[in-house]
mmCIF file of C-alpha atoms and ligand atoms in Angstrom:
data_model
loop_
_atom_site.group_PDB
_atom_site.id
_atom_site.type_symbol
_atom_site.label_atom_id
_atom_site.label_comp_id
_atom_site.label_asym_id
_atom_site.label_seq_id
_atom_site.Cartn_x
_atom_site.Cartn_y
_atom_site.Cartn_z
ATOM 1 C CA UNK A 675 3.509 21.901 13.099
ATOM 2 C CA UNK A 676 1.574 19.432 10.940
ATOM 3 C CA UNK A 677 -1.212 17.896 13.029
ATOM 4 C CA UNK A 678 -1.609 14.182 12.327
ATOM 5 C CA UNK A 679 -4.494 11.887 13.290
ATOM 6 C CA UNK A 680 -4.551 8.096 13.172
ATOM 7 C CA UNK A 681 -7.480 5.796 12.362
ATOM 8 C CA UNK A 682 -6.841 2.259 13.611
ATOM 9 C CA UNK A 683 -4.304 1.677 16.376
ATOM 10 C CA UNK A 684 -2.969 -1.726 15.447
ATOM 11 C CA UNK A 685 0.206 -3.590 14.625
ATOM 12 C CA UNK A 686 1.144 -1.650 11.511
ATOM 13 C CA UNK A 687 0.286 1.754 12.931
ATOM 14 C CA UNK A 688 2.542 1.019 15.906
ATOM 15 C CA UNK A 689 5.301 -0.512 13.790
ATOM 16 C CA UNK A 690 5.431 1.872 10.808
ATOM 17 C CA UNK A 691 3.399 5.070 11.115
ATOM 18 C CA UNK A 692 3.703 6.267 14.706
ATOM 19 C CA UNK A 693 7.545 6.015 14.739
ATOM 20 C CA UNK A 694 7.689 7.928 11.423
ATOM 21 C CA UNK A 695 5.360 10.677 12.717
ATOM 22 C CA UNK A 696 7.357 10.892 15.973
ATOM 23 C CA UNK A 697 10.616 11.127 14.011
ATOM 24 C CA UNK A 698 9.338 13.915 11.748
ATOM 25 C CA UNK A 699 10.589 17.327 12.944
ATOM 26 C CA UNK A 700 7.493 19.179 11.677
ATOM 27 C CA UNK A 701 4.723 16.765 12.739
ATOM 28 C CA UNK A 702 2.937 15.607 15.851
ATOM 29 C CA UNK A 703 0.411 12.843 16.455
ATOM 30 C CA UNK A 704 -2.425 14.832 18.038
ATOM 31 C CA UNK A 705 -5.343 12.397 17.743
ATOM 32 C CA UNK A 706 -6.095 8.711 17.264
ATOM 33 C CA UNK A 707 -9.231 6.614 16.941
ATOM 34 C CA UNK A 708 -9.931 2.950 17.519
ATOM 35 C CA UNK A 709 -13.028 1.200 18.898
ATOM 36 C CA UNK A 710 -10.696 -0.883 21.103
ATOM 37 C CA UNK A 711 -9.710 1.387 24.003
ATOM 38 C CA UNK A 712 -6.820 -0.794 25.087
ATOM 39 C CA UNK A 713 -5.158 -0.740 21.656
ATOM 40 C CA UNK A 714 -5.816 2.993 21.422
ATOM 41 C CA UNK A 715 -4.028 3.536 24.753
ATOM 42 C CA UNK A 716 -1.114 1.252 23.824
ATOM 43 C CA UNK A 717 -0.378 2.917 20.492
ATOM 44 C CA UNK A 718 -0.673 6.486 21.801
ATOM 45 C CA UNK A 719 1.228 5.809 25.060
ATOM 46 C CA UNK A 720 4.367 7.557 23.778
ATOM 47 C CA UNK A 721 2.506 10.516 22.229
ATOM 48 C CA UNK A 722 1.469 12.816 25.101
ATOM 49 C CA UNK A 723 -0.385 15.244 22.803
ATOM 50 C CA UNK A 724 -2.588 12.540 21.259
ATOM 51 C CA UNK A 725 -6.263 12.567 22.252
ATOM 52 C CA UNK A 726 -8.121 9.279 21.889
ATOM 53 C CA UNK A 727 -11.511 8.769 20.196
ATOM 54 C CA UNK A 728 -13.741 5.774 19.546
ATOM 55 C CA UNK A 729 -14.640 6.838 16.000
ATOM 56 C CA UNK A 730 -13.098 8.776 13.146
ATOM 57 C CA UNK A 731 -16.108 11.138 13.060
ATOM 58 C CA UNK A 732 -15.603 12.152 16.715
ATOM 59 C CA UNK A 733 -11.903 12.632 16.054
ATOM 60 C CA UNK A 734 -12.420 14.817 12.964
ATOM 61 C CA UNK A 735 -15.087 16.936 14.690
ATOM 62 C CA UNK A 736 -12.658 18.418 17.214
ATOM 63 C CA UNK A 737 -9.065 17.750 16.114
ATOM 64 C CA UNK A 738 -8.296 20.277 13.329
ATOM 65 C CA UNK A 739 -6.055 17.793 11.498
ATOM 66 C CA UNK A 740 -3.759 18.431 8.544
ATOM 67 C CA UNK A 741 -3.006 14.766 7.793
ATOM 68 C CA UNK A 742 -4.849 11.574 8.663
ATOM 69 C CA UNK A 743 -3.473 8.014 8.437
ATOM 70 C CA UNK A 744 -6.024 5.247 7.870
ATOM 71 C CA UNK A 745 -4.602 1.984 9.250
ATOM 72 C CA UNK A 746 -7.822 0.190 10.175
ATOM 73 C CA UNK A 747 -8.908 -3.088 8.484
ATOM 74 C CA UNK A 748 -9.561 -2.861 4.749
ATOM 75 C CA UNK A 749 -13.365 -2.684 4.835
ATOM 76 C CA UNK A 750 -13.175 0.618 6.762
ATOM 77 C CA UNK A 751 -10.606 2.375 4.566
ATOM 78 C CA UNK A 752 -12.980 4.045 2.109
ATOM 79 C CA UNK A 753 -15.387 5.470 4.714
ATOM 80 C CA UNK A 754 -12.618 6.856 6.925
ATOM 81 C CA UNK A 755 -10.695 8.348 3.979
ATOM 82 C CA UNK A 756 -13.868 9.997 2.620
ATOM 83 C CA UNK A 757 -14.618 11.491 6.060
ATOM 84 C CA UNK A 758 -11.074 12.876 6.235
ATOM 85 C CA UNK A 759 -11.141 14.422 2.761
ATOM 86 C CA UNK A 760 -14.585 15.932 3.402
ATOM 87 C CA UNK A 761 -13.050 17.609 6.475
ATOM 88 C CA UNK A 762 -10.276 19.050 4.249
ATOM 89 C CA UNK A 763 -7.607 16.724 5.620
ATOM 90 C CA UNK A 764 -4.945 15.097 3.404
ATOM 91 C CA UNK A 765 -5.107 11.326 3.813
ATOM 92 C CA UNK A 766 -2.731 8.373 3.706
ATOM 93 C CA UNK A 767 -4.634 5.089 3.325
ATOM 94 C CA UNK A 768 -3.102 1.723 4.113
ATOM 95 C CA UNK A 769 -3.158 -0.948 1.442
ATOM 96 C CA UNK A 770 -5.421 -2.417 0.180
ATOM 97 C CA UNK A 771 -6.554 1.105 -0.787
ATOM 98 C CA UNK A 772 -10.272 0.198 -0.874
ATOM 99 C CA UNK A 773 -12.242 -2.953 -1.605
ATOM 100 C CA UNK A 774 -14.174 -1.398 -4.520
ATOM 101 C CA UNK A 775 -12.556 0.446 -7.404
ATOM 102 C CA UNK A 776 -15.506 2.844 -7.582
ATOM 103 C CA UNK A 777 -14.680 3.985 -4.012
ATOM 104 C CA UNK A 778 -10.978 4.415 -4.839
ATOM 105 C CA UNK A 779 -11.724 6.508 -7.935
ATOM 106 C CA UNK A 780 -14.281 8.588 -6.020
ATOM 107 C CA UNK A 781 -11.692 9.337 -3.306
ATOM 108 C CA UNK A 782 -9.192 10.431 -5.964
ATOM 109 C CA UNK A 783 -11.808 12.741 -7.533
ATOM 110 C CA UNK A 784 -12.646 14.187 -4.112
ATOM 111 C CA UNK A 785 -8.976 14.822 -3.245
ATOM 112 C CA UNK A 786 -8.282 16.324 -6.665
ATOM 113 C CA UNK A 787 -11.252 18.689 -6.559
ATOM 114 C CA UNK A 788 -10.331 19.858 -3.043
ATOM 115 C CA UNK A 789 -6.574 20.111 -3.869
ATOM 116 C CA UNK A 790 -5.775 17.652 -1.060
ATOM 117 C CA UNK A 791 -3.135 14.952 -0.809
ATOM 118 C CA UNK A 792 -4.331 11.364 -1.068
ATOM 119 C CA UNK A 793 -1.763 8.624 -0.935
ATOM 120 C CA UNK A 794 -1.684 4.847 -0.482
ATOM 121 C CA UNK A 795 0.823 3.240 1.870
ATOM 122 C CA UNK A 796 2.885 1.193 -0.607
ATOM 123 C CA UNK A 797 6.475 1.277 0.734
ATOM 124 C CA UNK A 798 7.948 -0.708 -2.204
ATOM 125 C CA UNK A 799 7.343 2.399 -4.328
ATOM 126 C CA UNK A 800 9.496 4.640 -2.121
ATOM 127 C CA UNK A 801 12.909 3.119 -2.903
ATOM 128 C CA UNK A 802 15.632 4.447 -5.221
ATOM 129 C CA UNK A 803 15.087 1.339 -7.395
ATOM 130 C CA UNK A 804 11.377 2.108 -7.858
ATOM 131 C CA UNK A 805 12.080 5.785 -8.634
ATOM 132 C CA UNK A 806 14.734 4.869 -11.214
ATOM 133 C CA UNK A 807 12.430 2.294 -12.811
ATOM 134 C CA UNK A 808 9.637 4.873 -13.243
ATOM 135 C CA UNK A 809 12.089 7.220 -14.985
ATOM 136 C CA UNK A 810 13.563 4.472 -17.214
ATOM 137 C CA UNK A 811 10.136 3.380 -18.400
ATOM 138 C CA UNK A 812 8.831 6.924 -18.862
ATOM 139 C CA UNK A 813 11.904 7.925 -20.907
ATOM 140 C CA UNK A 814 11.708 4.788 -23.091
ATOM 141 C CA UNK A 815 15.206 3.621 -22.110
ATOM 142 C CA UNK A 816 14.196 -0.019 -22.730
ATOM 143 C CA UNK A 817 12.035 0.878 -25.747
ATOM 144 C CA UNK A 818 8.336 0.103 -25.916
ATOM 145 C CA UNK A 819 7.186 -2.237 -23.216
ATOM 146 C CA UNK A 820 6.231 -5.682 -24.529
ATOM 147 C CA UNK A 821 5.744 -7.784 -21.423
ATOM 148 C CA UNK A 822 5.937 -7.781 -17.645
ATOM 149 C CA UNK A 823 6.193 -10.897 -15.507
ATOM 150 C CA UNK A 824 6.090 -10.933 -11.753
ATOM 151 C CA UNK A 825 6.626 -13.499 -9.011
ATOM 152 C CA UNK A 826 5.610 -12.242 -5.618
ATOM 153 C CA UNK A 827 5.973 -14.664 -2.715
ATOM 154 C CA UNK A 828 5.366 -13.809 0.916
ATOM 155 C CA UNK A 829 5.092 -15.583 4.269
ATOM 156 C CA UNK A 830 1.554 -14.332 4.889
ATOM 157 C CA UNK A 831 -0.429 -17.575 4.400
ATOM 158 C CA UNK A 832 -1.008 -18.207 8.147
ATOM 159 C CA UNK A 833 -2.785 -14.835 8.378
ATOM 160 C CA UNK A 834 -5.578 -16.076 6.129
ATOM 161 C CA UNK A 835 -6.514 -18.797 8.632
ATOM 162 C CA UNK A 836 -6.137 -16.403 11.583
ATOM 163 C CA UNK A 837 -2.829 -17.880 12.828
ATOM 164 C CA UNK A 838 -1.153 -14.551 13.584
ATOM 165 C CA UNK A 839 1.505 -16.087 15.874
ATOM 166 C CA UNK A 840 2.725 -18.409 13.117
ATOM 167 C CA UNK A 841 2.914 -15.475 10.692
ATOM 168 C CA UNK A 842 4.949 -13.368 13.125
ATOM 169 C CA UNK A 843 7.214 -16.392 13.714
ATOM 170 C CA UNK A 844 7.782 -16.852 9.969
ATOM 171 C CA UNK A 845 8.683 -13.206 9.403
ATOM 172 C CA UNK A 846 10.661 -13.073 12.651
ATOM 173 C CA UNK A 847 8.784 -9.981 13.782
ATOM 174 C CA UNK A 848 7.686 -10.484 17.364
ATOM 175 C CA UNK A 849 5.719 -7.425 18.414
ATOM 176 C CA UNK A 850 3.970 -6.318 21.566
ATOM 177 C CA UNK A 851 0.843 -5.520 19.559
ATOM 178 C CA UNK A 852 -0.043 -8.330 17.149
ATOM 179 C CA UNK A 853 -2.635 -7.934 14.365
ATOM 180 C CA UNK A 854 -6.172 -8.957 15.287
ATOM 181 C CA UNK A 855 -6.896 -12.281 13.511
ATOM 182 C CA UNK A 856 -10.030 -10.897 11.818
ATOM 183 C CA UNK A 857 -8.120 -8.085 10.118
ATOM 184 C CA UNK A 858 -6.715 -10.655 7.663
ATOM 185 C CA UNK A 859 -8.905 -13.764 8.115
ATOM 186 C CA UNK A 860 -12.457 -12.391 8.188
ATOM 187 C CA UNK A 861 -13.505 -11.961 4.553
ATOM 188 C CA UNK A 862 -16.153 -9.381 5.516
ATOM 189 C CA UNK A 863 -13.467 -7.151 7.042
ATOM 190 C CA UNK A 864 -10.423 -7.998 4.893
ATOM 191 C CA UNK A 865 -12.281 -8.270 1.598
ATOM 192 C CA UNK A 866 -10.376 -11.494 0.859
ATOM 193 C CA UNK A 867 -6.994 -13.002 1.638
ATOM 194 C CA UNK A 868 -3.775 -12.801 -0.318
ATOM 195 C CA UNK A 869 -5.183 -10.798 -3.229
ATOM 196 C CA UNK A 870 -6.112 -7.954 -0.903
ATOM 197 C CA UNK A 871 -3.213 -8.198 1.521
ATOM 198 C CA UNK A 872 -0.237 -8.907 -0.774
ATOM 199 C CA UNK A 873 -1.077 -9.130 -4.469
ATOM 200 C CA UNK A 874 -2.295 -5.533 -4.151
ATOM 201 C CA UNK A 875 1.390 -4.584 -3.536
ATOM 202 C CA UNK A 876 2.784 -6.112 -6.716
ATOM 203 C CA UNK A 877 -0.089 -5.097 -9.006
ATOM 204 C CA UNK A 878 0.217 -1.526 -7.682
ATOM 205 C CA UNK A 879 3.981 -1.631 -8.277
ATOM 206 C CA UNK A 880 3.505 -2.633 -11.942
ATOM 207 C CA UNK A 881 0.789 -0.051 -12.642
ATOM 208 C CA UNK A 882 2.754 2.653 -10.834
ATOM 209 C CA UNK A 883 5.974 1.904 -12.732
ATOM 210 C CA UNK A 884 4.379 1.656 -16.165
ATOM 211 C CA UNK A 885 1.597 4.227 -15.731
ATOM 212 C CA UNK A 886 -0.522 1.776 -17.748
ATOM 213 C CA UNK A 887 -4.244 1.099 -17.478
ATOM 214 C CA UNK A 888 -5.347 -2.497 -16.918
ATOM 215 C CA UNK A 889 -7.478 -3.056 -20.031
ATOM 216 C CA UNK A 890 -8.277 -6.783 -19.745
ATOM 217 C CA UNK A 891 -7.983 -8.902 -16.636
ATOM 218 C CA UNK A 892 -8.246 -12.671 -16.096
ATOM 219 C CA UNK A 893 -7.429 -14.451 -12.854
ATOM 220 C CA UNK A 894 -7.440 -17.758 -10.989
ATOM 221 C CA UNK A 895 -6.941 -18.171 -7.240
ATOM 222 C CA UNK A 896 -6.440 -20.875 -4.615
ATOM 223 C CA UNK A 897 -8.802 -20.566 -1.643
ATOM 224 C CA UNK A 898 -8.338 -21.888 1.928
ATOM 225 C CA UNK A 899 -11.931 -21.061 2.916
ATOM 226 C CA UNK A 900 -14.797 -19.219 1.200
ATOM 227 C CA UNK A 901 -13.551 -15.808 0.116
ATOM 228 C CA UNK A 902 -10.064 -16.413 1.597
ATOM 229 C CA UNK A 903 -7.474 -16.921 -1.105
ATOM 230 C CA UNK A 904 -3.828 -17.790 -0.530
ATOM 231 C CA UNK A 905 -2.450 -17.631 -4.090
ATOM 232 C CA UNK A 906 -3.339 -15.772 -7.298
ATOM 233 C CA UNK A 907 -2.427 -16.052 -10.960
ATOM 234 C CA UNK A 908 -3.331 -12.941 -12.975
ATOM 235 C CA UNK A 909 -3.101 -12.195 -16.671
ATOM 236 C CA UNK A 910 -3.359 -8.560 -17.797
ATOM 237 C CA UNK A 911 -3.555 -6.632 -21.065
ATOM 238 C CA UNK A 912 -2.024 -3.241 -20.352
ATOM 239 C CA UNK A 913 -2.766 -0.059 -22.274
ATOM 240 C CA UNK A 914 -0.071 0.501 -24.882
ATOM 241 C CA UNK A 915 1.579 -2.604 -26.252
ATOM 242 C CA UNK A 916 2.251 -4.788 -23.231
ATOM 243 C CA UNK A 917 0.873 -7.874 -21.545
ATOM 244 C CA UNK A 918 1.628 -8.886 -17.941
ATOM 245 C CA UNK A 919 1.435 -11.976 -15.759
ATOM 246 C CA UNK A 920 1.567 -12.074 -11.974
ATOM 247 C CA UNK A 921 1.934 -15.126 -9.759
ATOM 248 C CA UNK A 922 1.574 -14.272 -6.105
ATOM 249 C CA UNK A 923 1.445 -16.619 -3.123
ATOM 250 C CA UNK A 924 1.558 -16.372 0.668
ATOM 251 C CA UNK A 925 3.083 -19.830 0.941
ATOM 252 C CA UNK A 926 6.801 -18.987 1.176
ATOM 253 C CA UNK A 927 8.616 -20.524 4.145
ATOM 254 C CA UNK A 928 11.634 -19.032 5.929
ATOM 255 C CA UNK A 929 14.012 -21.779 4.685
ATOM 256 C CA UNK A 930 13.916 -20.417 1.121
ATOM 257 C CA UNK A 931 13.623 -16.609 1.059
ATOM 258 C CA UNK A 932 10.560 -15.226 -0.699
ATOM 259 C CA UNK A 933 11.164 -14.222 -4.311
ATOM 260 C CA UNK A 934 9.636 -10.860 -5.231
ATOM 261 C CA UNK A 935 10.757 -9.877 -8.711
ATOM 262 C CA UNK A 936 9.117 -7.978 -11.547
ATOM 263 C CA UNK A 937 10.788 -8.154 -14.978
ATOM 264 C CA UNK A 938 10.032 -5.571 -17.670
ATOM 265 C CA UNK A 939 10.882 -6.622 -21.251
ATOM 266 C CA UNK A 940 10.974 -3.884 -23.859
ATOM 267 C CA UNK A 941 11.795 -3.616 -27.550
ATOM 268 C CA UNK A 942 15.196 -2.092 -26.677
ATOM 269 C CA UNK A 943 16.187 -3.599 -23.331
ATOM 270 C CA UNK A 944 14.948 -5.086 -20.099
ATOM 271 C CA UNK A 945 14.790 -4.233 -16.418
ATOM 272 C CA UNK A 946 14.384 -6.376 -13.330
ATOM 273 C CA UNK A 947 13.030 -4.932 -10.084
ATOM 274 C CA UNK A 948 13.663 -7.023 -6.986
ATOM 275 C CA UNK A 949 11.081 -5.678 -4.564
ATOM 276 C CA UNK A 950 12.386 -7.674 -1.582
ATOM 277 C CA UNK A 951 15.980 -6.513 -2.050
ATOM 278 C CA UNK A 952 14.969 -3.036 -3.318
ATOM 279 C CA UNK A 953 17.330 -3.410 -6.284
ATOM 280 C CA UNK A 954 16.960 -2.635 -9.983
ATOM 281 C CA UNK A 955 19.101 -3.969 -12.848
ATOM 282 C CA UNK A 956 18.653 -3.038 -16.458
ATOM 283 C CA UNK A 957 20.431 -3.632 -19.751
ATOM 284 C CA UNK A 958 20.124 -2.545 -23.373
ATOM 285 C CA UNK A 959 21.577 -4.341 -26.442
ATOM 286 C CA UNK A 960 24.299 -1.710 -26.942
ATOM 287 C CA UNK A 961 25.865 -2.673 -23.620
ATOM 288 C CA UNK A 962 24.349 0.136 -21.543
ATOM 289 C CA UNK A 963 22.750 -0.714 -18.245
ATOM 290 C CA UNK A 964 22.897 -0.158 -14.545
ATOM 291 C CA UNK A 965 22.280 -1.324 -11.022
ATOM 292 C CA UNK A 966 20.509 0.505 -8.203
ATOM 293 C CA UNK A 967 20.371 -0.618 -4.587
ATOM 294 C CA UNK A 968 19.534 1.048 -1.275
ATOM 295 C CA UNK A 969 22.173 3.559 -0.217
ATOM 296 C CA UNK A 970 23.883 3.456 3.174
ATOM 297 C CA UNK A 971 21.267 3.785 5.899
ATOM 298 C CA UNK A 972 18.343 3.381 3.461
ATOM 299 C CA UNK A 973 15.842 0.641 4.209
ATOM 300 C CA UNK A 974 14.857 -1.954 1.609
ATOM 301 C CA UNK A 975 11.294 -1.552 2.924
ATOM 302 C CA UNK A 976 10.863 2.126 3.895
ATOM 303 C CA UNK A 977 7.580 1.681 5.743
ATOM 304 C CA UNK A 978 7.683 5.160 7.320
ATOM 305 C CA UNK A 979 8.197 6.925 3.973
ATOM 306 C CA UNK A 980 4.531 7.105 2.893
ATOM 307 C CA UNK A 981 3.489 9.167 5.919
ATOM 308 C CA UNK A 982 6.630 11.306 6.095
ATOM 309 C CA UNK A 983 6.355 12.095 2.352
ATOM 310 C CA UNK A 984 2.721 13.208 2.750
ATOM 311 C CA UNK A 985 3.633 15.319 5.793
ATOM 312 C CA UNK A 986 6.467 16.938 3.788
ATOM 313 C CA UNK A 987 4.105 17.769 0.910
ATOM 314 C CA UNK A 988 1.503 19.300 3.252
ATOM 315 C CA UNK A 989 4.245 21.266 5.054
ATOM 316 C CA UNK A 990 5.457 22.710 1.713
ATOM 317 C CA UNK A 991 1.993 24.068 0.961
ATOM 318 C CA UNK A 992 1.778 25.450 4.487
ATOM 319 C CA UNK A 993 5.111 27.225 3.900
ATOM 320 C CA UNK A 994 3.677 28.984 0.829
ATOM 321 C CA UNK A 995 5.050 26.724 -1.936
ATOM 322 C CA UNK A 996 2.909 25.306 -4.734
ATOM 323 C CA UNK A 997 0.823 22.182 -4.115
ATOM 324 C CA UNK A 998 2.545 20.325 -6.977
ATOM 325 C CA UNK A 999 4.098 17.642 -4.741
ATOM 326 C CA UNK A 1000 0.816 17.112 -2.924
ATOM 327 C CA UNK A 1001 -1.055 16.658 -6.206
ATOM 328 C CA UNK A 1002 1.652 14.271 -7.466
ATOM 329 C CA UNK A 1003 0.820 12.047 -4.498
ATOM 330 C CA UNK A 1004 -2.864 12.211 -5.423
ATOM 331 C CA UNK A 1005 -1.930 11.267 -9.008
ATOM 332 C CA UNK A 1006 -0.145 8.228 -7.531
ATOM 333 C CA UNK A 1007 -3.374 7.312 -5.722
ATOM 334 C CA UNK A 1008 -5.119 7.315 -9.112
ATOM 335 C CA UNK A 1009 -2.636 4.641 -10.291
ATOM 336 C CA UNK A 1010 -3.277 2.728 -7.051
ATOM 337 C CA UNK A 1011 -7.019 2.895 -7.819
ATOM 338 C CA UNK A 1012 -6.325 1.027 -11.080
ATOM 339 C CA UNK A 1013 -4.771 -1.763 -8.993
ATOM 340 C CA UNK A 1014 -8.016 -1.949 -7.008
ATOM 341 C CA UNK A 1015 -9.792 -2.564 -10.337
ATOM 342 C CA UNK A 1016 -7.527 -5.582 -10.902
ATOM 343 C CA UNK A 1017 -7.973 -7.016 -7.406
ATOM 344 C CA UNK A 1018 -11.736 -6.454 -7.476
ATOM 345 C CA UNK A 1019 -11.883 -8.283 -10.790
ATOM 346 C CA UNK A 1020 -9.749 -11.104 -9.355
ATOM 347 C CA UNK A 1021 -12.421 -11.843 -6.760
ATOM 348 C CA UNK A 1022 -15.206 -11.582 -9.332
ATOM 349 C CA UNK A 1023 -13.398 -14.006 -11.670
ATOM 350 C CA UNK A 1024 -12.807 -16.692 -9.078
ATOM 351 C CA UNK A 1025 -14.867 -16.283 -5.919
ATOM 352 C CA UNK A 1026 -13.786 -19.436 -4.150
ATOM 353 C CA UNK A 1027 -15.179 -22.081 -6.424
ATOM 354 C CA UNK A 1028 -12.550 -24.561 -5.236
HETATM 355 N N1 NAD B 404 1.784 -1.348 3.884
HETATM 356 C C1 NAD B 404 2.154 -2.445 4.530
HETATM 357 O O1 NAD B 404 3.244 -2.974 4.296
HETATM 358 C C2 NAD B 404 1.250 -3.024 5.594
HETATM 359 C C3 NAD B 404 1.733 -3.956 6.510
HETATM 360 C C4 NAD B 404 0.859 -4.446 7.482
HETATM 361 C C5 NAD B 404 -0.463 -4.030 7.500
HETATM 362 N N2 NAD B 404 -0.914 -3.144 6.567
HETATM 363 C C6 NAD B 404 -2.320 -2.718 6.538
HETATM 364 O O2 NAD B 404 -2.622 -1.965 7.709
HETATM 365 C C7 NAD B 404 -3.996 -2.162 8.074
HETATM 366 C C8 NAD B 404 -4.059 -2.595 9.530
HETATM 367 O O3 NAD B 404 -3.356 -3.816 9.678
HETATM 368 P P1 NAD B 404 -2.738 -4.273 11.089
HETATM 369 O O4 NAD B 404 -1.844 -5.425 10.800
HETATM 370 O O5 NAD B 404 -2.197 -3.110 11.830
HETATM 371 O O6 NAD B 404 -4.055 -4.840 11.803
HETATM 372 P P2 NAD B 404 -4.512 -4.732 13.343
HETATM 373 O O7 NAD B 404 -5.586 -5.723 13.531
HETATM 374 O O8 NAD B 404 -3.311 -4.846 14.231
HETATM 375 O O9 NAD B 404 -5.034 -3.238 13.456
HETATM 376 C C9 NAD B 404 -6.267 -2.782 13.029
HETATM 377 C C10 NAD B 404 -6.811 -1.853 14.120
HETATM 378 O O10 NAD B 404 -7.956 -1.192 13.596
HETATM 379 C C11 NAD B 404 -8.932 -1.130 14.631
HETATM 380 N N3 NAD B 404 -10.246 -0.910 14.022
HETATM 381 C C12 NAD B 404 -11.192 -1.818 13.648
HETATM 382 N N4 NAD B 404 -12.240 -1.181 13.111
HETATM 383 C C13 NAD B 404 -11.969 0.143 13.138
HETATM 384 C C14 NAD B 404 -12.662 1.311 12.713
HETATM 385 N N5 NAD B 404 -13.862 1.237 12.126
HETATM 386 N N6 NAD B 404 -12.055 2.520 12.898
HETATM 387 C C15 NAD B 404 -10.851 2.602 13.459
HETATM 388 N N7 NAD B 404 -10.144 1.525 13.875
HETATM 389 C C16 NAD B 404 -10.686 0.318 13.704
HETATM 390 C C17 NAD B 404 -8.794 -2.447 15.368
HETATM 391 O O11 NAD B 404 -9.344 -2.374 16.684
HETATM 392 C C18 NAD B 404 -7.263 -2.609 15.375
HETATM 393 O O12 NAD B 404 -6.682 -2.021 16.524
HETATM 394 C C19 NAD B 404 -4.548 -3.191 7.088
HETATM 395 O O13 NAD B 404 -5.218 -2.517 6.052
HETATM 396 C C20 NAD B 404 -3.303 -3.864 6.539
HETATM 397 O O14 NAD B 404 -3.463 -4.384 5.228
HETATM 398 C C21 NAD B 404 -0.080 -2.627 5.622
#
């Protein structure tokens, strides 16, 4: 049995991670930590084996964990993940991975040197469309990449002013345990607004798909209060031959569904990834091409996949197989760390001057 611990017993832990851990045949939630005792009790109510702790350090000291999920607010991700890795626990960190790229890269080095799994909870990267896109780009099916352009709209704007109820209304996701307003609206805890909460998704998706390094970064943002942005425009020079632009905004309204598309233009074809619909379409000049969409029963946003995939990889090592899958997840975290470089730069470029 893979012993899983949880750091941060909030909305997303209750909605995504705990159901996935409960559904996994080889895993059990055995420990959880949160400074808020009520939230701790609510999220662990259905997990009789789970012991509750106020801090991650207390939890790690006595729990003998194999996997730890960090789902606390962004400012606490790096410290909790480091504590887990130093206790020889494989770690899944919620997005945004960390607020500083130096922390993200240090965590990747730590996991790599200890042969541990480190993964970032980015569900858009766990669909058949995302997997096919990675293969297409790696095999050069659309030639050399020339340009990438992304539009990433979401309904998250109310979160950046602390109006959690309006956000949950817009996404039609009533939930017994709502996010705490400060998790998204307090710049000291969230590290910023839309750039941290949502643009991190699309920048990670591009860097994961292409495997590219962000070599030059320029950005402009729209701020609703100091340090709290609600829209970002990013221009990137990627390693290799390509340039990329990203427009990302939390201002979508339910009347017109949010557009979340990334288009990859190559010297011998193009591919379009619809993140919201989890589809991929591609075409080459000789008439080849294809379409990928979620199969029957597959979710277009597989939010339980990051934790179940990490549990599977840890279980394989436990069963005597090589740690290749585990280290592939850690390699993915290295690509996610490059996205932190972009988001960190975004806030340095435009720190709320309007
Ligand atoms: N991957 C996704 O699609 C997705 C979706 C939603 C949220 N998230 C991420 O999940 C994280 C949590 O978001 P949420 O919506 O569940 O917020 P939330 O406010 O509901 O939950 C955060 C919880 O962390 C607790 N906490 C605060 N400080 C802590 C600490 N030092 N140690 C442990 N726990 C602490 C709070 O008491 C709260 O219960 C954020 O990083 C957010 O960006 C990711």
